[in-house]
Amino acid sequence: MNWSPDAASLSWVLTAIESLATLAFALSGLVAAARKRLDAVGVCVVAGLTAFGGGTLRDVLLDRRPFFWVEHANWLWVLLALTVGAMAFMRARHLSPTLRAAQWPDALGLGLFTANGTQIALDQGMPAIVAVLMGMITAVFGGVLRDIVCNDIPSAFSDHRPYAVCAFLGGWTLVGALALDMPQGLALVLAIAVATGLRGVAMATDFTLPQWRGRDPNGD
Amino acid sequence: MNWSPDAASLSWVLTAIESLATLAFALSGLVAAARKRLDAVGVCVVAGLTAFGGGTLRDVLLDRRPFFWVEHANWLWVLLALTVGAMAFMRARHLSPTLRAAQWPDALGLGLFTANGTQIALDQGMPAIVAVLMGMITAVFGGVLRDIVCNDIPSAFSDHRPYAVCAFLGGWTLVGALALDMPQGLALVLAIAVATGLRGVAMATDFTLPQWRGRDPNGD
Amino acid sequence: MNWSPDAASLSWVLTAIESLATLAFALSGLVAAARKRLDAVGVCVVAGLTAFGGGTLRDVLLDRRPFFWVEHANWLWVLLALTVGAMAFMRARHLSPTLRAAQWPDALGLGLFTANGTQIALDQGMPAIVAVLMGMITAVFGGVLRDIVCNDIPSAFSDHRPYAVCAFLGGWTLVGALALDMPQGLALVLAIAVATGLRGVAMATDFTLPQWRGRDPNGD
């Protein structure tokens, strides 16, 4: 494998990463919507928002066009087929989606989108902290939209497990690796591994983030 | 009536459609906010978000400027007057808005915005599936914003009646009619009729969308 | 003090106002997130959304780049430090944030963002009503995002105290003062004073906005 791609190959690699991340998040949205017993349209919309929301917000903020789902419009058909297929399959098999089942594609998507978003922002000449933030937004915003539409407090902010923090550290890994003149491809793989890996460790170990502890949060 | 308008007339027709749709959605937002007993400002904001939200998101995604409410800033005054008038009238007459009363302007706005959004995206050279999606976004997002701000699960995704599906079919009607070389004006009218008509049928017949049915949605 | 700054000084003044407003809103977001017992990341995100949300939406709507937090990326570090510092301090001192404590920075931020947003939109040649609306959006949207993410009905729309109305009147004060050929600096100060002052009066006196009063809001 060539670890130092030229601009054209890098663009191809980033598209491949975004495709995979989109698929992973679509699955996670599918499961979340099913658990809320939304109807067929709701399932499709929530899966779509989760899959495309982060990348679209990144592109709006960076003023980048066309969007991923405009340039690769076929992905919209894939999403539609996936939703219809999953609903038919679930109904036939009397299977029920579990919360746990959604966590693994979600962790994978987290790492992929972090690396992808951070790299794209760096390519546009953003300062390192802004690039890392763009990576976090790409990785986290889809899930936040999913939770807002399902009328939950976004789990990224409230479940007390590291989530955005994994994206944050993954983004800095990419920035650091590139600063150390590591080959581009290796830096991306490293960033994905750090973000997804840390999230996996967090899920496996029940490590929790520090929480605000005041005397009486309901007092006035 | 001239069914094949030139570019200038088409732009005029689209503006007229957007004005009518804006008015219809403002009414529906007004009723929803009143039912939640929001204060005067809340009523005005919810009516405004419902009316202008869909078109504004469409324009942000398509990178189109100026927005409808910047080019036609007088509509902001109309909205303000409408809210104040409705609140004064309601208070005087001890009338109460009903849920059912909001559904008809909503169905009309749905059809109008679907045709308008799909046509505008086609004019910008978007692929058919993206244009239909833009039509759906224009038609549905205002109501989604209304429900998010009122802290409900958006009814477009969860009430199990076809809503976004009507916009989806209306958008494809427009795409199909234009592909069959139908005159522009006729295609728009047809798309509006399909989307609004299907929504009307859905409301009248209690037809429901397939829902996700697993074994135990709360199990883990 | 020079009340009629040239373009360069005006830009500097607007940046200073935006910095101060950002800080004020970050504090208010910090308190709100703490009261909801979000974790460290949630506190940081909510503080950030509250601080940067309004200005970012204004810039997306006006198609202005770079964003405040891209041009002044160091503010992201300030926000991070502020959150970590506040959490450490709160935990050490067993202090608890009160709702009332959040209201004063919030009122200050309201006035500052109103003047800033209205002025920036006027500079871009927007009509007066649109400029005032942009001022309101800048001032109010951060708090709305904060409440949506915390899963509340946005208090700006439902607490029955004037909030957006203060921004509305502050914005018109700026437009009016400039129409009367008042010096630029004086007009900005006046607008800030009106918006923040009115909000202060509203908090002190429990003045409430008219609310929708129908016969039976839950009837159908």
Short mmCIF file of N, CA and C in Angstrom, two decimals, chain A residues 1 3 115 174 184-194:
data_model
loop_
_atom_site.label_atom_id
_atom_site.label_comp_id
_atom_site.label_asym_id
_atom_site.label_seq_id
_atom_site.Cartn_x
_atom_site.Cartn_y
_atom_site.Cartn_z
N MET A 1 0.85 -1.21 0.00
CA MET A 1 0.00 0.00 0.00
C MET A 1 0.88 1.25 0.00
N TRP A 3 1.59 4.74 1.19
CA TRP A 3 1.17 5.54 2.33
C TRP A 3 1.21 7.05 2.07
N ALA A 115 -11.37 11.27 11.12
CA ALA A 115 -10.20 11.39 10.26
C ALA A 115 -10.56 12.16 8.99
N LEU A 174 -4.26 12.86 14.18
CA LEU A 174 -3.99 13.15 12.77
C LEU A 174 -3.11 14.39 12.63
N GLN A 184 0.83 10.42 4.80
CA GLN A 184 -0.59 10.77 4.87
C GLN A 184 -1.49 9.58 5.21
N GLY A 185 -1.29 8.47 4.47
CA GLY A 185 -2.18 7.32 4.65
C GLY A 185 -2.06 6.74 6.05
N LEU A 186 -0.84 6.66 6.55
CA LEU A 186 -0.61 6.12 7.88
C LEU A 186 -1.25 7.01 8.95
N ALA A 187 -1.13 8.32 8.74
CA ALA A 187 -1.71 9.26 9.70
C ALA A 187 -3.22 9.08 9.79
N LEU A 188 -3.86 8.88 8.63
CA LEU A 188 -5.32 8.68 8.63
C LEU A 188 -5.70 7.41 9.37
N VAL A 189 -4.98 6.31 9.06
CA VAL A 189 -5.27 5.03 9.71
C VAL A 189 -5.09 5.14 11.22
N LEU A 190 -4.04 5.84 11.62
CA LEU A 190 -3.75 6.02 13.04
C LEU A 190 -4.88 6.78 13.74
N ALA A 191 -5.35 7.85 13.07
CA ALA A 191 -6.42 8.66 13.66
C ALA A 191 -7.70 7.84 13.81
N ILE A 192 -8.02 7.05 12.77
CA ILE A 192 -9.21 6.19 12.84
C ILE A 192 -9.07 5.20 13.99
N ALA A 193 -7.87 4.59 14.09
CA ALA A 193 -7.64 3.58 15.12
C ALA A 193 -7.77 4.19 16.51
N VAL A 194 -7.22 5.38 16.70
CA VAL A 194 -7.28 6.01 18.02
C VAL A 194 -8.73 6.32 18.40
#
